[in-house]
Short mmCIF file of C-alpha atoms in Angstrom, two decimals:
data_model
loop_
_atom_site.label_atom_id
_atom_site.label_comp_id
_atom_site.label_asym_id
_atom_site.label_seq_id
_atom_site.Cartn_x
_atom_site.Cartn_y
_atom_site.Cartn_z
CA MET A 1 -14.71 -16.71 -28.14
CA SER A 2 -14.18 -15.15 -31.56
CA GLU A 3 -10.67 -14.03 -32.43
CA ARG A 4 -12.08 -10.77 -33.71
CA TYR A 5 -15.01 -9.85 -31.49
CA LEU A 6 -16.41 -10.38 -28.02
CA PHE A 7 -20.20 -10.63 -27.69
CA LEU A 8 -21.89 -9.76 -24.40
CA SER A 9 -25.64 -9.84 -23.84
CA ARG A 10 -26.87 -6.46 -22.67
CA GLN A 11 -30.36 -7.17 -21.25
CA TYR A 12 -31.54 -3.81 -22.60
CA GLY A 13 -33.64 -5.16 -25.45
CA GLU A 14 -30.64 -5.52 -27.76
CA THR A 15 -29.46 -9.00 -28.66
CA ALA A 16 -25.74 -8.29 -28.29
CA ALA A 17 -23.04 -5.66 -28.54
CA VAL A 18 -19.93 -5.99 -30.68
CA LEU A 19 -17.01 -4.74 -28.63
CA SER A 20 -13.46 -3.87 -29.54
CA HIS A 21 -10.30 -5.55 -28.28
CA GLU A 22 -8.99 -2.29 -26.79
CA LYS A 23 -12.21 -1.54 -24.90
CA VAL A 24 -12.42 -5.02 -23.40
CA TRP A 25 -8.91 -4.81 -21.99
CA ALA A 26 -9.53 -1.23 -20.81
CA ALA A 27 -12.60 -2.49 -18.94
CA ILE A 28 -10.56 -5.23 -17.26
CA ASP A 29 -7.96 -2.64 -16.23
CA ALA A 30 -10.71 -0.38 -14.83
CA LEU A 31 -12.27 -3.27 -12.91
CA ALA A 32 -8.88 -4.11 -11.40
CA SER A 33 -8.31 -0.48 -10.39
CA GLN A 34 -11.78 -0.22 -8.84
CA ASN A 35 -10.95 -3.19 -6.63
CA GLY A 36 -7.59 -1.74 -5.61
CA LEU A 37 -5.67 -4.24 -7.73
CA SER A 38 -3.21 -4.31 -10.60
CA PRO A 39 -4.15 -6.46 -13.62
CA SER A 40 -1.83 -9.14 -12.22
CA GLY A 41 -3.52 -8.88 -8.84
CA LEU A 42 -6.94 -9.24 -10.47
CA ALA A 43 -5.80 -12.35 -12.34
CA ARG A 44 -4.42 -13.83 -9.11
CA ARG A 45 -7.66 -13.12 -7.22
CA ALA A 46 -9.60 -14.88 -9.98
CA GLY A 47 -7.38 -17.95 -9.68
CA LEU A 48 -5.63 -17.33 -12.98
CA ASP A 49 -1.97 -17.16 -13.91
CA PRO A 50 -0.73 -13.77 -12.55
CA THR A 51 0.58 -12.87 -16.01
CA ALA A 52 -2.72 -13.65 -17.79
CA PHE A 53 -3.71 -9.98 -18.05
CA ASN A 54 -0.26 -8.49 -18.60
CA PRO A 55 0.00 -6.07 -21.57
CA SER A 56 2.47 -8.44 -23.23
CA LYS A 57 -0.22 -11.15 -23.32
CA ARG A 58 -2.74 -8.95 -25.12
CA VAL A 59 -1.05 -9.15 -28.52
CA ALA A 60 0.32 -12.30 -30.18
CA GLY A 61 3.83 -12.52 -31.53
CA ASP A 62 2.56 -11.97 -35.07
CA GLY A 63 0.70 -8.83 -34.03
CA ARG A 64 -2.78 -10.35 -33.85
CA PRO A 65 -4.89 -9.19 -30.87
CA ARG A 66 -5.38 -11.70 -28.07
CA TRP A 67 -8.74 -11.73 -26.30
CA PRO A 68 -9.38 -12.79 -22.72
CA SER A 69 -11.22 -16.11 -22.72
CA THR A 70 -14.84 -16.35 -21.65
CA GLU A 71 -13.69 -18.63 -18.81
CA SER A 72 -11.24 -15.97 -17.60
CA LEU A 73 -13.93 -13.28 -17.74
CA ALA A 74 -16.37 -15.50 -15.84
CA LYS A 75 -13.80 -16.07 -13.10
CA VAL A 76 -13.02 -12.35 -12.88
CA LEU A 77 -16.69 -11.41 -12.60
CA ALA A 78 -17.21 -14.03 -9.90
CA ALA A 79 -14.12 -12.91 -7.97
CA THR A 80 -15.12 -9.24 -7.96
CA GLY A 81 -18.89 -9.56 -7.74
CA GLU A 82 -19.26 -7.62 -11.01
CA ALA A 83 -22.49 -8.28 -12.94
CA LEU A 84 -22.24 -9.18 -16.63
CA ASN A 85 -24.40 -6.27 -17.76
CA THR A 86 -22.32 -3.88 -15.63
CA PHE A 87 -19.12 -5.15 -17.22
CA ALA A 88 -20.70 -4.77 -20.68
CA ALA A 89 -21.55 -1.16 -19.86
CA ARG A 90 -18.02 -0.67 -18.56
CA VAL A 91 -16.67 -1.80 -21.94
CA GLU A 92 -18.98 0.46 -23.93
CA THR A 93 -18.33 3.56 -21.79
CA PRO A 94 -14.64 4.62 -21.68
CA GLY A 95 -13.35 4.50 -18.10
CA GLY A 96 -16.28 2.39 -16.86
CA PRO A 97 -20.05 2.56 -16.72
CA THR A 98 -20.20 5.02 -13.85
CA ASP A 99 -17.28 7.29 -14.73
CA ALA A 100 -19.47 9.29 -17.10
CA ALA A 101 -21.58 10.43 -14.18
CA PRO A 102 -19.35 10.83 -11.11
CA ALA A 103 -21.04 11.35 -7.78
CA LEU A 104 -19.97 12.74 -4.43
CA VAL A 105 -19.40 10.12 -1.75
CA PRO A 106 -18.90 10.95 1.96
CA LEU A 107 -15.27 11.37 3.06
CA ALA A 108 -13.80 11.52 6.56
CA GLY A 109 -10.44 10.86 8.17
CA LEU A 110 -10.03 7.52 9.94
CA ASP A 111 -9.79 9.24 13.31
CA ALA A 112 -12.87 11.38 12.68
CA ALA A 113 -14.79 8.36 11.41
CA SER A 114 -14.00 6.53 14.65
CA ASP A 115 -16.24 8.96 16.53
CA ARG A 116 -19.40 7.30 17.85
CA ASN A 117 -21.55 9.89 16.08
CA ALA A 118 -19.87 9.44 12.69
CA PHE A 119 -22.36 6.75 11.62
CA ASP A 120 -26.07 6.26 12.12
CA SER A 121 -27.70 3.08 13.46
CA ALA A 122 -27.65 1.55 9.96
CA GLY A 123 -23.91 2.15 9.56
CA ARG A 124 -24.28 5.06 7.12
CA PRO A 125 -22.05 8.15 7.39
CA ALA A 126 -23.66 10.86 9.52
CA GLY A 127 -22.70 14.03 11.38
CA ALA A 128 -20.46 17.00 10.69
CA ASN A 129 -17.19 15.06 10.30
CA TRP A 130 -17.90 14.18 6.69
CA GLN A 131 -16.89 16.10 3.57
CA SER A 132 -17.37 15.08 -0.08
CA PHE A 133 -15.16 13.17 -2.48
CA SER A 134 -15.83 12.77 -6.22
CA PHE A 135 -16.01 9.09 -7.08
CA PRO A 136 -18.33 6.95 -9.25
CA GLN A 137 -21.21 6.06 -6.94
CA ILE A 138 -21.30 2.36 -6.11
CA GLY A 139 -24.10 1.48 -3.74
CA ALA A 140 -23.46 2.85 -0.26
CA ALA A 141 -19.73 3.40 -0.77
CA PHE A 142 -17.89 6.07 1.22
CA ALA A 143 -14.29 7.23 1.51
CA LEU A 144 -11.82 7.27 4.39
CA GLN A 145 -8.60 9.26 4.53
CA VAL A 146 -5.49 7.87 6.21
CA SER A 147 -4.26 10.41 8.74
CA ASN A 148 -1.04 8.77 9.97
CA GLU A 149 1.77 6.44 8.89
CA ASN A 150 0.46 3.39 10.76
CA PHE A 151 -0.35 1.58 7.50
CA HIS A 152 2.93 2.34 5.71
CA PRO A 153 4.13 1.20 3.21
CA LEU A 154 0.76 0.06 1.82
CA TYR A 155 -1.12 3.26 2.67
CA ARG A 156 0.52 6.58 3.50
CA ASN A 157 -0.67 9.66 5.34
CA GLY A 158 -3.19 11.44 3.09
CA ASP A 159 -4.14 8.40 1.00
CA ILE A 160 -7.86 7.93 0.42
CA VAL A 161 -9.54 4.52 0.37
CA VAL A 162 -13.10 3.97 -0.85
CA VAL A 163 -14.96 1.20 0.97
CA ALA A 164 -18.16 -0.66 0.10
CA PRO A 165 -20.25 -1.95 3.03
CA GLY A 166 -22.02 -5.18 2.26
CA ALA A 167 -19.60 -6.17 -0.52
CA PRO A 168 -18.75 -9.89 -0.41
CA LEU A 169 -15.50 -10.61 1.43
CA ARG A 170 -12.84 -13.06 0.31
CA THR A 171 -9.55 -14.15 1.82
CA GLY A 172 -6.89 -11.57 0.99
CA ASP A 173 -9.32 -8.66 0.69
CA ARG A 174 -8.39 -5.42 2.40
CA LEU A 175 -11.16 -4.03 4.52
CA ALA A 176 -12.18 -1.48 7.10
CA ILE A 177 -13.57 -2.79 10.37
CA LYS A 178 -15.41 -0.71 12.93
CA LEU A 179 -15.77 -2.29 16.35
CA ASN A 180 -18.60 -1.71 18.79
CA SER A 181 -16.04 0.10 20.96
CA GLY A 182 -15.77 2.76 18.23
CA ARG A 183 -12.33 1.80 16.96
CA LEU A 184 -12.03 1.93 13.16
CA SER A 185 -9.00 0.56 11.30
CA LEU A 186 -7.84 -1.18 8.14
CA TYR A 187 -6.93 -4.86 7.84
CA THR A 188 -6.33 -7.75 5.45
CA LEU A 189 -8.81 -10.60 5.73
CA GLN A 190 -7.30 -13.98 6.56
CA GLU A 191 -10.30 -16.14 7.42
CA THR A 192 -13.99 -15.87 8.20
CA GLY A 193 -15.25 -18.24 10.89
CA ASP A 194 -18.66 -18.96 12.33
CA GLU A 195 -17.91 -16.98 15.47
CA ASP A 196 -15.05 -14.68 14.56
CA LEU A 197 -13.03 -12.96 11.86
CA ALA A 198 -9.29 -13.52 11.45
CA VAL A 199 -7.44 -10.52 10.02
CA CYS A 200 -3.94 -9.18 9.71
CA THR A 201 -3.07 -5.61 10.63
CA ILE A 202 -1.61 -3.48 7.84
CA GLY A 203 1.80 -1.94 8.42
CA ASN A 204 5.46 -2.71 8.92
CA ASN A 205 4.83 -4.82 12.01
CA SER A 206 1.69 -6.67 10.90
CA GLN A 207 0.06 -9.03 13.36
CA SER A 208 -2.75 -11.54 13.20
CA VAL A 209 -5.87 -10.57 15.15
CA ARG A 210 -9.23 -12.27 15.70
CA PHE A 211 -12.45 -10.33 16.31
CA GLN A 212 -15.66 -11.92 17.53
CA HIS A 213 -18.54 -11.13 15.15
CA SER A 214 -20.43 -9.83 18.17
CA ALA A 215 -17.71 -7.22 18.72
CA ILE A 216 -17.89 -5.88 15.14
CA GLU A 217 -20.27 -3.04 14.27
CA TRP A 218 -19.60 -3.33 10.53
CA THR A 219 -17.05 -4.35 7.91
CA ALA A 220 -16.54 -2.83 4.45
CA ARG A 221 -14.29 -4.01 1.62
CA ILE A 222 -11.75 -1.56 0.21
CA ILE A 223 -12.55 -1.25 -3.50
CA TRP A 224 -10.24 1.61 -4.49
CA ALA A 225 -7.23 3.53 -3.14
CA SER A 226 -5.68 6.82 -4.27
CA GLN A 227 -2.08 5.57 -4.11
#
């Protein structure tokens, strides 16, 4: 990687875009936030040193800008499922590629979303329990609002989490799981097996739980939280 510029292919008929140091780091910060992570958390998820993306690492001791390596970027994109052209657009558009055109995603409280009629047969929000929440549209994402203190201290009453059904799941991800029984709650993924899913409840008294795949209606990864 050049010390002065980062080149990313755009796939829009242009050969490449010359991007600034500040915008590249801002895009990494935005990607971390979208996935409910700090820059350190993003680095850890990508298998990098937790301090790799710290602000202190972005400028050398002599004042020269430090760029993230192409290897680091590749690992981050793989860990988050972000496409290269999407990341390039995120760099070129302040705040991210979709922030310029926010959309309204469905929003319901966790209790209301546990109702059997809150989702259609395809797992999409349905019925009168849903309101609207302004958030950059990402696929079939929707928002859930915590309505109690069961998930304290991670999530508090009134916090909003945006979840993405169908997003790839990795160990350590936080996710929403809706069971065939109608129960909907938030967990941390521990392990995915052939027959079941091992998760940990979120809260002060967290416990390990295993759900048979046959008992799960759907799972969705938490990609953002309003904490």
